[in-house]
């Protein structure tokens, strides 16, 4: 398993004067607000109503429905079970008639998880441009190899515990490799009797940056303390791990290094003044051991 020893986004937010000042200025400064939106790994997702979340292995769609109600996010539910899909559609037709969920905000898709390509809404066909002299990756919709697969808009991918490690690995490194963030419902300790644990491989597109875990996993030592960002209810058997796509971390760090010189950041520059230095942990957070992708 890959065990991250780096700081979490919450740690960095609490320790960085620049990030704290940015949060204070965001309500009145559009440029700073845009900066915060572009760096959810530091500030969290504060605009979920503008995002699309896809649940793979959705089953009964209660989690997706609750997320939509609380945040306004658009939801995709992917499952290969005809029975599960039909039940979900019947339930959602009822919630729409009652005004509990928005019309068409939650879509149910009958498909095998690996027959789908998960693309951020900003990278849907028509918005992706191939660089001259570069080769499209296998999962790029412009690549002929992907012609037979369904494209599902996805800003955040949620993978159920029941999805086996082999399938999860392919989702992470192939079908969902362009998604900015993946939440993997995983297991530790005695819960591995119920589901098989997934271990994120090193050197891929994603990095584990945090985990919400049941308190019993903390007491038993099953979950590394440095990964814990919050606790679930004791009756839960799953931990929820957050994987962040690191393909653009190099360019993000370069932007952060020059952020105070960026157009529209004069208010932030004035607010932080002489303390405008990045904690070394921020640079470590964005460090990558592989070259940046060219696509």
PDB file of C-alpha atoms in Angstrom:
ATOM      1  CA  UNK A   1       0.000   0.000   0.000  1.00  0.00           C
ATOM      2  CA  UNK A   2       1.058   3.573  -0.580  1.00  0.00           C
ATOM      3  CA  UNK A   3       1.114   5.452   2.714  1.00  0.00           C
ATOM      4  CA  UNK A   4       1.319   9.225   2.407  1.00  0.00           C
ATOM      5  CA  UNK A   5       3.354  10.968   5.094  1.00  0.00           C
ATOM      6  CA  UNK A   6       2.585  14.406   3.714  1.00  0.00           C
ATOM      7  CA  UNK A   7       0.371  17.065   5.209  1.00  0.00           C
ATOM      8  CA  UNK A   8      -3.315  17.134   4.384  1.00  0.00           C
ATOM      9  CA  UNK A   9      -4.984  20.112   2.742  1.00  0.00           C
ATOM     10  CA  UNK A  10      -6.562  20.984   6.104  1.00  0.00           C
ATOM     11  CA  UNK A  11      -3.131  21.068   7.756  1.00  0.00           C
ATOM     12  CA  UNK A  12      -1.793  23.391   5.074  1.00  0.00           C
ATOM     13  CA  UNK A  13      -4.838  25.651   5.247  1.00  0.00           C
ATOM     14  CA  UNK A  14      -4.475  26.039   9.006  1.00  0.00           C
ATOM     15  CA  UNK A  15      -0.743  26.776   8.839  1.00  0.00           C
ATOM     16  CA  UNK A  16      -0.541  29.101   5.811  1.00  0.00           C
ATOM     17  CA  UNK A  17      -1.256  32.848   6.225  1.00  0.00           C
ATOM     18  CA  UNK A  18      -1.657  33.209   2.449  1.00  0.00           C
ATOM     19  CA  UNK A  19      -4.376  30.542   2.286  1.00  0.00           C
ATOM     20  CA  UNK A  20      -6.176  31.897   5.346  1.00  0.00           C
ATOM     21  CA  UNK A  21      -6.184  35.431   3.939  1.00  0.00           C
ATOM     22  CA  UNK A  22      -7.458  34.114   0.608  1.00  0.00           C
ATOM     23  CA  UNK A  23     -10.481  32.610   2.353  1.00  0.00           C
ATOM     24  CA  UNK A  24     -11.255  35.935   4.022  1.00  0.00           C
ATOM     25  CA  UNK A  25     -10.971  37.885   0.752  1.00  0.00           C
ATOM     26  CA  UNK A  26     -12.920  35.443  -1.440  1.00  0.00           C
ATOM     27  CA  UNK A  27     -16.418  36.906  -0.816  1.00  0.00           C
ATOM     28  CA  UNK A  28     -15.359  40.309  -2.184  1.00  0.00           C
ATOM     29  CA  UNK A  29     -12.614  39.422  -4.679  1.00  0.00           C
ATOM     30  CA  UNK A  30     -13.635  37.352  -7.750  1.00  0.00           C
ATOM     31  CA  UNK A  31     -10.016  36.511  -8.679  1.00  0.00           C
ATOM     32  CA  UNK A  32      -9.337  35.069  -5.219  1.00  0.00           C
ATOM     33  CA  UNK A  33     -12.636  33.185  -5.308  1.00  0.00           C
ATOM     34  CA  UNK A  34     -11.604  31.625  -8.625  1.00  0.00           C
ATOM     35  CA  UNK A  35      -8.236  30.667  -7.113  1.00  0.00           C
ATOM     36  CA  UNK A  36      -9.955  28.893  -4.225  1.00  0.00           C
ATOM     37  CA  UNK A  37     -12.248  27.041  -6.635  1.00  0.00           C
ATOM     38  CA  UNK A  38      -9.243  25.849  -8.681  1.00  0.00           C
ATOM     39  CA  UNK A  39      -7.444  24.425  -5.636  1.00  0.00           C
ATOM     40  CA  UNK A  40      -9.968  22.134  -3.882  1.00  0.00           C
ATOM     41  CA  UNK A  41      -7.100  20.031  -2.508  1.00  0.00           C
ATOM     42  CA  UNK A  42      -6.237  23.011  -0.274  1.00  0.00           C
ATOM     43  CA  UNK A  43      -9.612  24.641   0.370  1.00  0.00           C
ATOM     44  CA  UNK A  44     -12.040  21.770  -0.083  1.00  0.00           C
ATOM     45  CA  UNK A  45     -14.879  21.646  -2.619  1.00  0.00           C
ATOM     46  CA  UNK A  46     -16.859  24.820  -1.962  1.00  0.00           C
ATOM     47  CA  UNK A  47     -18.874  24.778  -5.183  1.00  0.00           C
ATOM     48  CA  UNK A  48     -20.358  21.289  -5.324  1.00  0.00           C
ATOM     49  CA  UNK A  49     -23.544  22.663  -6.883  1.00  0.00           C
ATOM     50  CA  UNK A  50     -21.448  23.226 -10.011  1.00  0.00           C
ATOM     51  CA  UNK A  51     -19.941  19.718  -9.958  1.00  0.00           C
ATOM     52  CA  UNK A  52     -21.010  16.287 -11.159  1.00  0.00           C
ATOM     53  CA  UNK A  53     -20.397  13.302  -8.873  1.00  0.00           C
ATOM     54  CA  UNK A  54     -20.506   9.772 -10.292  1.00  0.00           C
ATOM     55  CA  UNK A  55     -21.117   6.763  -8.059  1.00  0.00           C
ATOM     56  CA  UNK A  56     -19.830   3.444  -9.401  1.00  0.00           C
ATOM     57  CA  UNK A  57     -21.504   0.394  -7.925  1.00  0.00           C
ATOM     58  CA  UNK A  58     -24.302   2.683  -6.836  1.00  0.00           C
ATOM     59  CA  UNK A  59     -26.878   0.067  -5.814  1.00  0.00           C
ATOM     60  CA  UNK A  60     -29.654   1.807  -3.870  1.00  0.00           C
ATOM     61  CA  UNK A  61     -28.918   5.515  -4.505  1.00  0.00           C
ATOM     62  CA  UNK A  62     -29.436   6.921  -1.001  1.00  0.00           C
ATOM     63  CA  UNK A  63     -25.932   8.421  -0.716  1.00  0.00           C
ATOM     64  CA  UNK A  64     -26.242  10.156  -4.085  1.00  0.00           C
ATOM     65  CA  UNK A  65     -29.683  11.505  -3.244  1.00  0.00           C
ATOM     66  CA  UNK A  66     -28.534  12.895   0.110  1.00  0.00           C
ATOM     67  CA  UNK A  67     -25.483  14.502  -1.510  1.00  0.00           C
ATOM     68  CA  UNK A  68     -27.688  16.160  -4.133  1.00  0.00           C
ATOM     69  CA  UNK A  69     -30.129  17.447  -1.512  1.00  0.00           C
ATOM     70  CA  UNK A  70     -27.356  18.874   0.690  1.00  0.00           C
ATOM     71  CA  UNK A  71     -25.170  20.401  -2.030  1.00  0.00           C
ATOM     72  CA  UNK A  72     -27.160  20.676  -5.260  1.00  0.00           C
ATOM     73  CA  UNK A  73     -24.547  18.590  -7.077  1.00  0.00           C
ATOM     74  CA  UNK A  74     -25.513  16.689 -10.224  1.00  0.00           C
ATOM     75  CA  UNK A  75     -25.318  12.946  -9.692  1.00  0.00           C
ATOM     76  CA  UNK A  76     -24.641   9.949 -11.950  1.00  0.00           C
ATOM     77  CA  UNK A  77     -25.369   6.460 -10.656  1.00  0.00           C
ATOM     78  CA  UNK A  78     -23.622   3.626 -12.527  1.00  0.00           C
ATOM     79  CA  UNK A  79     -24.490  -0.012 -11.892  1.00  0.00           C
ATOM     80  CA  UNK A  80     -24.562  -3.162 -14.024  1.00  0.00           C
ATOM     81  CA  UNK A  81     -27.464  -4.712 -12.113  1.00  0.00           C
ATOM     82  CA  UNK A  82     -30.721  -4.383 -14.047  1.00  0.00           C
ATOM     83  CA  UNK A  83     -32.688  -4.851 -10.828  1.00  0.00           C
ATOM     84  CA  UNK A  84     -30.720  -2.148  -8.990  1.00  0.00           C
ATOM     85  CA  UNK A  85     -31.075   0.308 -11.876  1.00  0.00           C
ATOM     86  CA  UNK A  86     -34.822  -0.272 -12.256  1.00  0.00           C
ATOM     87  CA  UNK A  87     -35.367   0.129  -8.492  1.00  0.00           C
ATOM     88  CA  UNK A  88     -33.297   3.321  -8.449  1.00  0.00           C
ATOM     89  CA  UNK A  89     -35.255   4.806 -11.355  1.00  0.00           C
ATOM     90  CA  UNK A  90     -38.588   4.064  -9.670  1.00  0.00           C
ATOM     91  CA  UNK A  91     -37.417   5.612  -6.412  1.00  0.00           C
ATOM     92  CA  UNK A  92     -36.046   8.702  -8.152  1.00  0.00           C
ATOM     93  CA  UNK A  93     -39.244   9.241 -10.112  1.00  0.00           C
ATOM     94  CA  UNK A  94     -41.004   9.431  -6.750  1.00  0.00           C
ATOM     95  CA  UNK A  95     -38.483  11.887  -5.240  1.00  0.00           C
ATOM     96  CA  UNK A  96     -38.761  14.100  -8.334  1.00  0.00           C
ATOM     97  CA  UNK A  97     -42.568  14.143  -8.206  1.00  0.00           C
ATOM     98  CA  UNK A  98     -42.400  15.120  -4.539  1.00  0.00           C
ATOM     99  CA  UNK A  99     -39.864  17.848  -5.261  1.00  0.00           C
ATOM    100  CA  UNK A 100     -37.204  16.216  -3.110  1.00  0.00           C
ATOM    101  CA  UNK A 101     -34.710  15.998  -5.977  1.00  0.00           C
ATOM    102  CA  UNK A 102     -34.361  18.218  -9.034  1.00  0.00           C
ATOM    103  CA  UNK A 103     -35.747  17.096 -12.373  1.00  0.00           C
ATOM    104  CA  UNK A 104     -32.976  15.255 -14.238  1.00  0.00           C
ATOM    105  CA  UNK A 105     -30.345  16.134 -11.640  1.00  0.00           C
ATOM    106  CA  UNK A 106     -29.749  12.468 -10.813  1.00  0.00           C
ATOM    107  CA  UNK A 107     -29.164  10.110 -13.725  1.00  0.00           C
ATOM    108  CA  UNK A 108     -29.146   6.311 -13.486  1.00  0.00           C
ATOM    109  CA  UNK A 109     -26.918   4.471 -15.960  1.00  0.00           C
ATOM    110  CA  UNK A 110     -27.014   0.745 -16.672  1.00  0.00           C
ATOM    111  CA  UNK A 111     -23.418  -0.141 -17.536  1.00  0.00           C
ATOM    112  CA  UNK A 112     -20.364  -2.054 -16.469  1.00  0.00           C
ATOM    113  CA  UNK A 113     -17.971   0.341 -14.721  1.00  0.00           C
ATOM    114  CA  UNK A 114     -15.208  -0.464 -17.217  1.00  0.00           C
ATOM    115  CA  UNK A 115     -17.431   0.288 -20.222  1.00  0.00           C
ATOM    116  CA  UNK A 116     -17.483   3.942 -19.172  1.00  0.00           C
ATOM    117  CA  UNK A 117     -14.928   6.748 -19.515  1.00  0.00           C
ATOM    118  CA  UNK A 118     -15.215   9.264 -16.681  1.00  0.00           C
ATOM    119  CA  UNK A 119     -14.348  12.784 -17.841  1.00  0.00           C
ATOM    120  CA  UNK A 120     -14.416  16.090 -15.944  1.00  0.00           C
ATOM    121  CA  UNK A 121     -17.068  18.418 -17.264  1.00  0.00           C
ATOM    122  CA  UNK A 122     -14.290  20.762 -18.421  1.00  0.00           C
ATOM    123  CA  UNK A 123     -12.777  18.017 -20.593  1.00  0.00           C
ATOM    124  CA  UNK A 124     -15.798  16.712 -22.467  1.00  0.00           C
ATOM    125  CA  UNK A 125     -15.432  16.162 -26.226  1.00  0.00           C
ATOM    126  CA  UNK A 126     -15.305  19.497 -27.971  1.00  0.00           C
ATOM    127  CA  UNK A 127     -13.280  21.117 -25.194  1.00  0.00           C
ATOM    128  CA  UNK A 128     -10.219  18.857 -25.387  1.00  0.00           C
ATOM    129  CA  UNK A 129      -7.580  19.837 -27.896  1.00  0.00           C
ATOM    130  CA  UNK A 130      -4.784  17.504 -28.876  1.00  0.00           C
ATOM    131  CA  UNK A 131      -1.315  19.042 -28.699  1.00  0.00           C
ATOM    132  CA  UNK A 132       0.617  18.900 -31.977  1.00  0.00           C
ATOM    133  CA  UNK A 133       3.178  16.111 -31.964  1.00  0.00           C
ATOM    134  CA  UNK A 134       1.733  14.544 -28.831  1.00  0.00           C
ATOM    135  CA  UNK A 135      -0.004  11.200 -28.464  1.00  0.00           C
ATOM    136  CA  UNK A 136      -3.442  11.103 -26.929  1.00  0.00           C
ATOM    137  CA  UNK A 137      -3.615   8.822 -23.873  1.00  0.00           C
ATOM    138  CA  UNK A 138      -5.704   5.667 -24.176  1.00  0.00           C
ATOM    139  CA  UNK A 139      -8.514   7.235 -22.159  1.00  0.00           C
ATOM    140  CA  UNK A 140      -8.731  10.441 -24.191  1.00  0.00           C
ATOM    141  CA  UNK A 141     -12.099  10.546 -26.017  1.00  0.00           C
ATOM    142  CA  UNK A 142     -10.214  11.599 -29.148  1.00  0.00           C
ATOM    143  CA  UNK A 143      -8.380   8.276 -29.143  1.00  0.00           C
ATOM    144  CA  UNK A 144     -10.064   5.722 -31.474  1.00  0.00           C
ATOM    145  CA  UNK A 145      -9.593   3.021 -28.824  1.00  0.00           C
ATOM    146  CA  UNK A 146     -12.245   4.689 -26.687  1.00  0.00           C
ATOM    147  CA  UNK A 147     -14.867   4.900 -29.420  1.00  0.00           C
ATOM    148  CA  UNK A 148     -16.932   2.021 -28.041  1.00  0.00           C
ATOM    149  CA  UNK A 149     -17.111   3.357 -24.475  1.00  0.00           C
ATOM    150  CA  UNK A 150     -19.755   5.560 -22.925  1.00  0.00           C
ATOM    151  CA  UNK A 151     -18.618   8.997 -21.718  1.00  0.00           C
ATOM    152  CA  UNK A 152     -20.035  10.066 -18.352  1.00  0.00           C
ATOM    153  CA  UNK A 153     -19.323  13.606 -17.053  1.00  0.00           C
ATOM    154  CA  UNK A 154     -17.519  13.237 -13.734  1.00  0.00           C
ATOM    155  CA  UNK A 155     -15.781  15.806 -11.554  1.00  0.00           C
ATOM    156  CA  UNK A 156     -15.603  13.484  -8.546  1.00  0.00           C
ATOM    157  CA  UNK A 157     -15.701   9.691  -8.831  1.00  0.00           C
ATOM    158  CA  UNK A 158     -17.032   7.591  -5.946  1.00  0.00           C
ATOM    159  CA  UNK A 159     -16.107   3.890  -6.005  1.00  0.00           C
ATOM    160  CA  UNK A 160     -18.027   1.485  -3.781  1.00  0.00           C
ATOM    161  CA  UNK A 161     -16.397  -1.015  -1.434  1.00  0.00           C
ATOM    162  CA  UNK A 162     -17.978  -3.866  -3.383  1.00  0.00           C
ATOM    163  CA  UNK A 163     -15.961  -3.001  -6.496  1.00  0.00           C
ATOM    164  CA  UNK A 164     -13.071  -5.486  -6.526  1.00  0.00           C
ATOM    165  CA  UNK A 165      -9.442  -4.241  -6.367  1.00  0.00           C
ATOM    166  CA  UNK A 166      -8.696  -5.264  -9.954  1.00  0.00           C
ATOM    167  CA  UNK A 167     -11.599  -3.246 -11.342  1.00  0.00           C
ATOM    168  CA  UNK A 168     -10.860  -0.351  -9.003  1.00  0.00           C
ATOM    169  CA  UNK A 169      -7.261  -0.274 -10.196  1.00  0.00           C
ATOM    170  CA  UNK A 170      -8.354  -0.009 -13.829  1.00  0.00           C
ATOM    171  CA  UNK A 171     -10.876   2.699 -12.976  1.00  0.00           C
ATOM    172  CA  UNK A 172      -8.184   4.725 -11.222  1.00  0.00           C
ATOM    173  CA  UNK A 173      -5.427   4.323 -13.808  1.00  0.00           C
ATOM    174  CA  UNK A 174      -7.422   4.029 -17.039  1.00  0.00           C
ATOM    175  CA  UNK A 175     -11.128   4.893 -17.250  1.00  0.00           C
ATOM    176  CA  UNK A 176     -11.013   7.604 -14.583  1.00  0.00           C
ATOM    177  CA  UNK A 177      -7.444   8.836 -14.950  1.00  0.00           C
ATOM    178  CA  UNK A 178      -8.531  12.379 -15.901  1.00  0.00           C
ATOM    179  CA  UNK A 179     -10.879  12.839 -12.928  1.00  0.00           C
ATOM    180  CA  UNK A 180      -9.510  15.369 -10.406  1.00  0.00           C
ATOM    181  CA  UNK A 181     -10.580  13.452  -7.296  1.00  0.00           C
ATOM    182  CA  UNK A 182     -11.721   9.943  -6.391  1.00  0.00           C
ATOM    183  CA  UNK A 183     -13.387   8.847  -3.189  1.00  0.00           C
ATOM    184  CA  UNK A 184     -12.802   5.155  -2.600  1.00  0.00           C
ATOM    185  CA  UNK A 185     -14.848   3.440   0.044  1.00  0.00           C
ATOM    186  CA  UNK A 186     -12.329   1.015   1.458  1.00  0.00           C
ATOM    187  CA  UNK A 187     -11.870  -1.342   4.383  1.00  0.00           C
ATOM    188  CA  UNK A 188      -9.281  -1.966   7.077  1.00  0.00           C
ATOM    189  CA  UNK A 189      -8.800  -4.507   9.835  1.00  0.00           C
ATOM    190  CA  UNK A 190     -11.598  -6.980  10.532  1.00  0.00           C
ATOM    191  CA  UNK A 191     -13.788  -5.356   7.863  1.00  0.00           C
ATOM    192  CA  UNK A 192     -11.562  -7.017   5.250  1.00  0.00           C
ATOM    193  CA  UNK A 193     -13.521 -10.181   6.003  1.00  0.00           C
ATOM    194  CA  UNK A 194     -16.480  -8.553   4.228  1.00  0.00           C
ATOM    195  CA  UNK A 195     -14.737  -6.737   1.360  1.00  0.00           C
ATOM    196  CA  UNK A 196     -11.325  -7.042  -0.239  1.00  0.00           C
ATOM    197  CA  UNK A 197      -9.094  -4.079   0.475  1.00  0.00           C
ATOM    198  CA  UNK A 198      -7.806  -1.888  -2.377  1.00  0.00           C
ATOM    199  CA  UNK A 199      -4.227  -0.611  -2.207  1.00  0.00           C
ATOM    200  CA  UNK A 200      -3.401   2.354  -4.424  1.00  0.00           C
ATOM    201  CA  UNK A 201      -0.232   1.674  -6.385  1.00  0.00           C
ATOM    202  CA  UNK A 202       2.719   4.011  -6.221  1.00  0.00           C
ATOM    203  CA  UNK A 203       3.727   6.176  -9.163  1.00  0.00           C
ATOM    204  CA  UNK A 204       0.294   6.345 -10.778  1.00  0.00           C
ATOM    205  CA  UNK A 205      -2.016   9.265 -11.466  1.00  0.00           C
ATOM    206  CA  UNK A 206      -3.318   9.537  -7.894  1.00  0.00           C
ATOM    207  CA  UNK A 207      -2.110   9.976  -4.325  1.00  0.00           C
ATOM    208  CA  UNK A 208      -3.906   9.185  -1.061  1.00  0.00           C
ATOM    209  CA  UNK A 209      -4.309  12.461   0.832  1.00  0.00           C
ATOM    210  CA  UNK A 210      -6.763  11.649   3.581  1.00  0.00           C
ATOM    211  CA  UNK A 211      -9.146   9.138   5.114  1.00  0.00           C
ATOM    212  CA  UNK A 212     -12.369   9.246   7.096  1.00  0.00           C
ATOM    213  CA  UNK A 213     -12.452   6.130   9.220  1.00  0.00           C
ATOM    214  CA  UNK A 214     -14.491   4.425  11.973  1.00  0.00           C
ATOM    215  CA  UNK A 215     -13.148   5.124  15.497  1.00  0.00           C
ATOM    216  CA  UNK A 216     -12.437   1.435  16.082  1.00  0.00           C
ATOM    217  CA  UNK A 217      -9.857   1.554  13.268  1.00  0.00           C
ATOM    218  CA  UNK A 218      -8.101   4.369  15.106  1.00  0.00           C
ATOM    219  CA  UNK A 219      -8.048   2.480  18.392  1.00  0.00           C
ATOM    220  CA  UNK A 220      -6.788  -0.705  16.756  1.00  0.00           C
ATOM    221  CA  UNK A 221      -4.140   1.139  14.753  1.00  0.00           C
ATOM    222  CA  UNK A 222      -5.552  -0.170  11.460  1.00  0.00           C
ATOM    223  CA  UNK A 223      -5.707   3.359   9.977  1.00  0.00           C
ATOM    224  CA  UNK A 224      -2.464   5.394   9.960  1.00  0.00           C
ATOM    225  CA  UNK A 225      -2.978   8.407  12.212  1.00  0.00           C
ATOM    226  CA  UNK A 226      -1.440  10.898   9.765  1.00  0.00           C
ATOM    227  CA  UNK A 227      -4.095  10.060   7.147  1.00  0.00           C
ATOM    228  CA  UNK A 228      -7.134  10.589   9.393  1.00  0.00           C
ATOM    229  CA  UNK A 229      -9.145  13.703   8.575  1.00  0.00           C
ATOM    230  CA  UNK A 230     -12.389  12.779  10.356  1.00  0.00           C
ATOM    231  CA  UNK A 231     -14.305   9.903  11.945  1.00  0.00           C
ATOM    232  CA  UNK A 232     -17.404   8.045  10.774  1.00  0.00           C
ATOM    233  CA  UNK A 233     -20.040   6.531  13.050  1.00  0.00           C
ATOM    234  CA  UNK A 234     -18.822   3.394  14.898  1.00  0.00           C
ATOM    235  CA  UNK A 235     -21.331   1.127  13.129  1.00  0.00           C
ATOM    236  CA  UNK A 236     -19.727   1.815   9.726  1.00  0.00           C
ATOM    237  CA  UNK A 237     -17.417  -0.846   8.357  1.00  0.00           C
ATOM    238  CA  UNK A 238     -15.999   1.327   5.562  1.00  0.00           C
ATOM    239  CA  UNK A 239     -13.325   3.957   5.539  1.00  0.00           C
ATOM    240  CA  UNK A 240     -13.511   6.649   2.836  1.00  0.00           C
ATOM    241  CA  UNK A 241     -10.186   7.459   1.222  1.00  0.00           C
ATOM    242  CA  UNK A 242      -9.606  10.518  -0.934  1.00  0.00           C
ATOM    243  CA  UNK A 243      -7.324  10.124  -3.957  1.00  0.00           C
ATOM    244  CA  UNK A 244      -6.135  13.306  -5.683  1.00  0.00           C
ATOM    245  CA  UNK A 245      -4.961  13.407  -9.280  1.00  0.00           C
ATOM    246  CA  UNK A 246      -1.362  14.648  -9.248  1.00  0.00           C
ATOM    247  CA  UNK A 247      -0.862  14.977 -13.019  1.00  0.00           C
ATOM    248  CA  UNK A 248      -1.087  18.780 -12.827  1.00  0.00           C
ATOM    249  CA  UNK A 249       0.549  19.251  -9.418  1.00  0.00           C
ATOM    250  CA  UNK A 250       3.760  20.539 -11.006  1.00  0.00           C
ATOM    251  CA  UNK A 251       1.986  23.350 -12.834  1.00  0.00           C
ATOM    252  CA  UNK A 252      -0.140  24.101  -9.778  1.00  0.00           C
ATOM    253  CA  UNK A 253       2.950  24.603  -7.635  1.00  0.00           C
ATOM    254  CA  UNK A 254       4.449  26.945 -10.236  1.00  0.00           C
ATOM    255  CA  UNK A 255       1.266  29.009 -10.088  1.00  0.00           C
ATOM    256  CA  UNK A 256       1.380  29.139  -6.291  1.00  0.00           C
ATOM    257  CA  UNK A 257       5.001  30.312  -6.367  1.00  0.00           C
ATOM    258  CA  UNK A 258       3.961  33.359  -8.398  1.00  0.00           C
ATOM    259  CA  UNK A 259       0.425  33.839  -7.123  1.00  0.00           C
ATOM    260  CA  UNK A 260       1.039  37.224  -5.556  1.00  0.00           C
ATOM    261  CA  UNK A 261       2.276  38.519  -8.911  1.00  0.00           C
ATOM    262  CA  UNK A 262      -0.820  37.294 -10.736  1.00  0.00           C
ATOM    263  CA  UNK A 263      -3.304  39.849 -12.159  1.00  0.00           C
ATOM    264  CA  UNK A 264      -6.124  40.562  -9.733  1.00  0.00           C
ATOM    265  CA  UNK A 265      -4.210  39.387  -6.650  1.00  0.00           C
ATOM    266  CA  UNK A 266      -3.259  42.848  -5.400  1.00  0.00           C
ATOM    267  CA  UNK A 267      -5.678  42.613  -2.458  1.00  0.00           C
ATOM    268  CA  UNK A 268      -4.159  39.313  -1.371  1.00  0.00           C
ATOM    269  CA  UNK A 269      -0.632  40.691  -1.801  1.00  0.00           C
ATOM    270  CA  UNK A 270      -1.512  43.718   0.304  1.00  0.00           C
ATOM    271  CA  UNK A 271      -3.146  41.560   2.997  1.00  0.00           C
ATOM    272  CA  UNK A 272      -0.223  39.173   3.531  1.00  0.00           C
ATOM    273  CA  UNK A 273       2.581  41.709   3.067  1.00  0.00           C
ATOM    274  CA  UNK A 274       5.966  40.542   4.338  1.00  0.00           C
ATOM    275  CA  UNK A 275       4.648  37.182   5.527  1.00  0.00           C
ATOM    276  CA  UNK A 276       4.064  36.060   1.943  1.00  0.00           C
ATOM    277  CA  UNK A 277       6.151  32.920   2.119  1.00  0.00           C
ATOM    278  CA  UNK A 278       5.006  29.392   1.512  1.00  0.00           C
ATOM    279  CA  UNK A 279       5.512  26.823   4.224  1.00  0.00           C
ATOM    280  CA  UNK A 280       7.868  24.104   2.946  1.00  0.00           C
ATOM    281  CA  UNK A 281       5.085  21.599   3.543  1.00  0.00           C
ATOM    282  CA  UNK A 282       3.097  23.178   0.691  1.00  0.00           C
ATOM    283  CA  UNK A 283       5.946  22.485  -1.717  1.00  0.00           C
ATOM    284  CA  UNK A 284       6.246  18.935  -0.378  1.00  0.00           C
ATOM    285  CA  UNK A 285       2.507  18.442  -0.860  1.00  0.00           C
ATOM    286  CA  UNK A 286       2.800  19.320  -4.551  1.00  0.00           C
ATOM    287  CA  UNK A 287       6.016  17.380  -5.136  1.00  0.00           C
ATOM    288  CA  UNK A 288       5.702  14.690  -7.800  1.00  0.00           C
ATOM    289  CA  UNK A 289       8.029  11.834  -8.712  1.00  0.00           C
ATOM    290  CA  UNK A 290       6.922  11.597 -12.315  1.00  0.00           C
ATOM    291  CA  UNK A 291       7.025  14.054 -15.239  1.00  0.00           C
ATOM    292  CA  UNK A 292       3.939  16.155 -15.884  1.00  0.00           C
ATOM    293  CA  UNK A 293       1.580  14.836 -18.535  1.00  0.00           C
ATOM    294  CA  UNK A 294       1.476  16.622 -21.869  1.00  0.00           C
ATOM    295  CA  UNK A 295      -2.280  16.367 -22.286  1.00  0.00           C
TER     296      UNK A 295
END
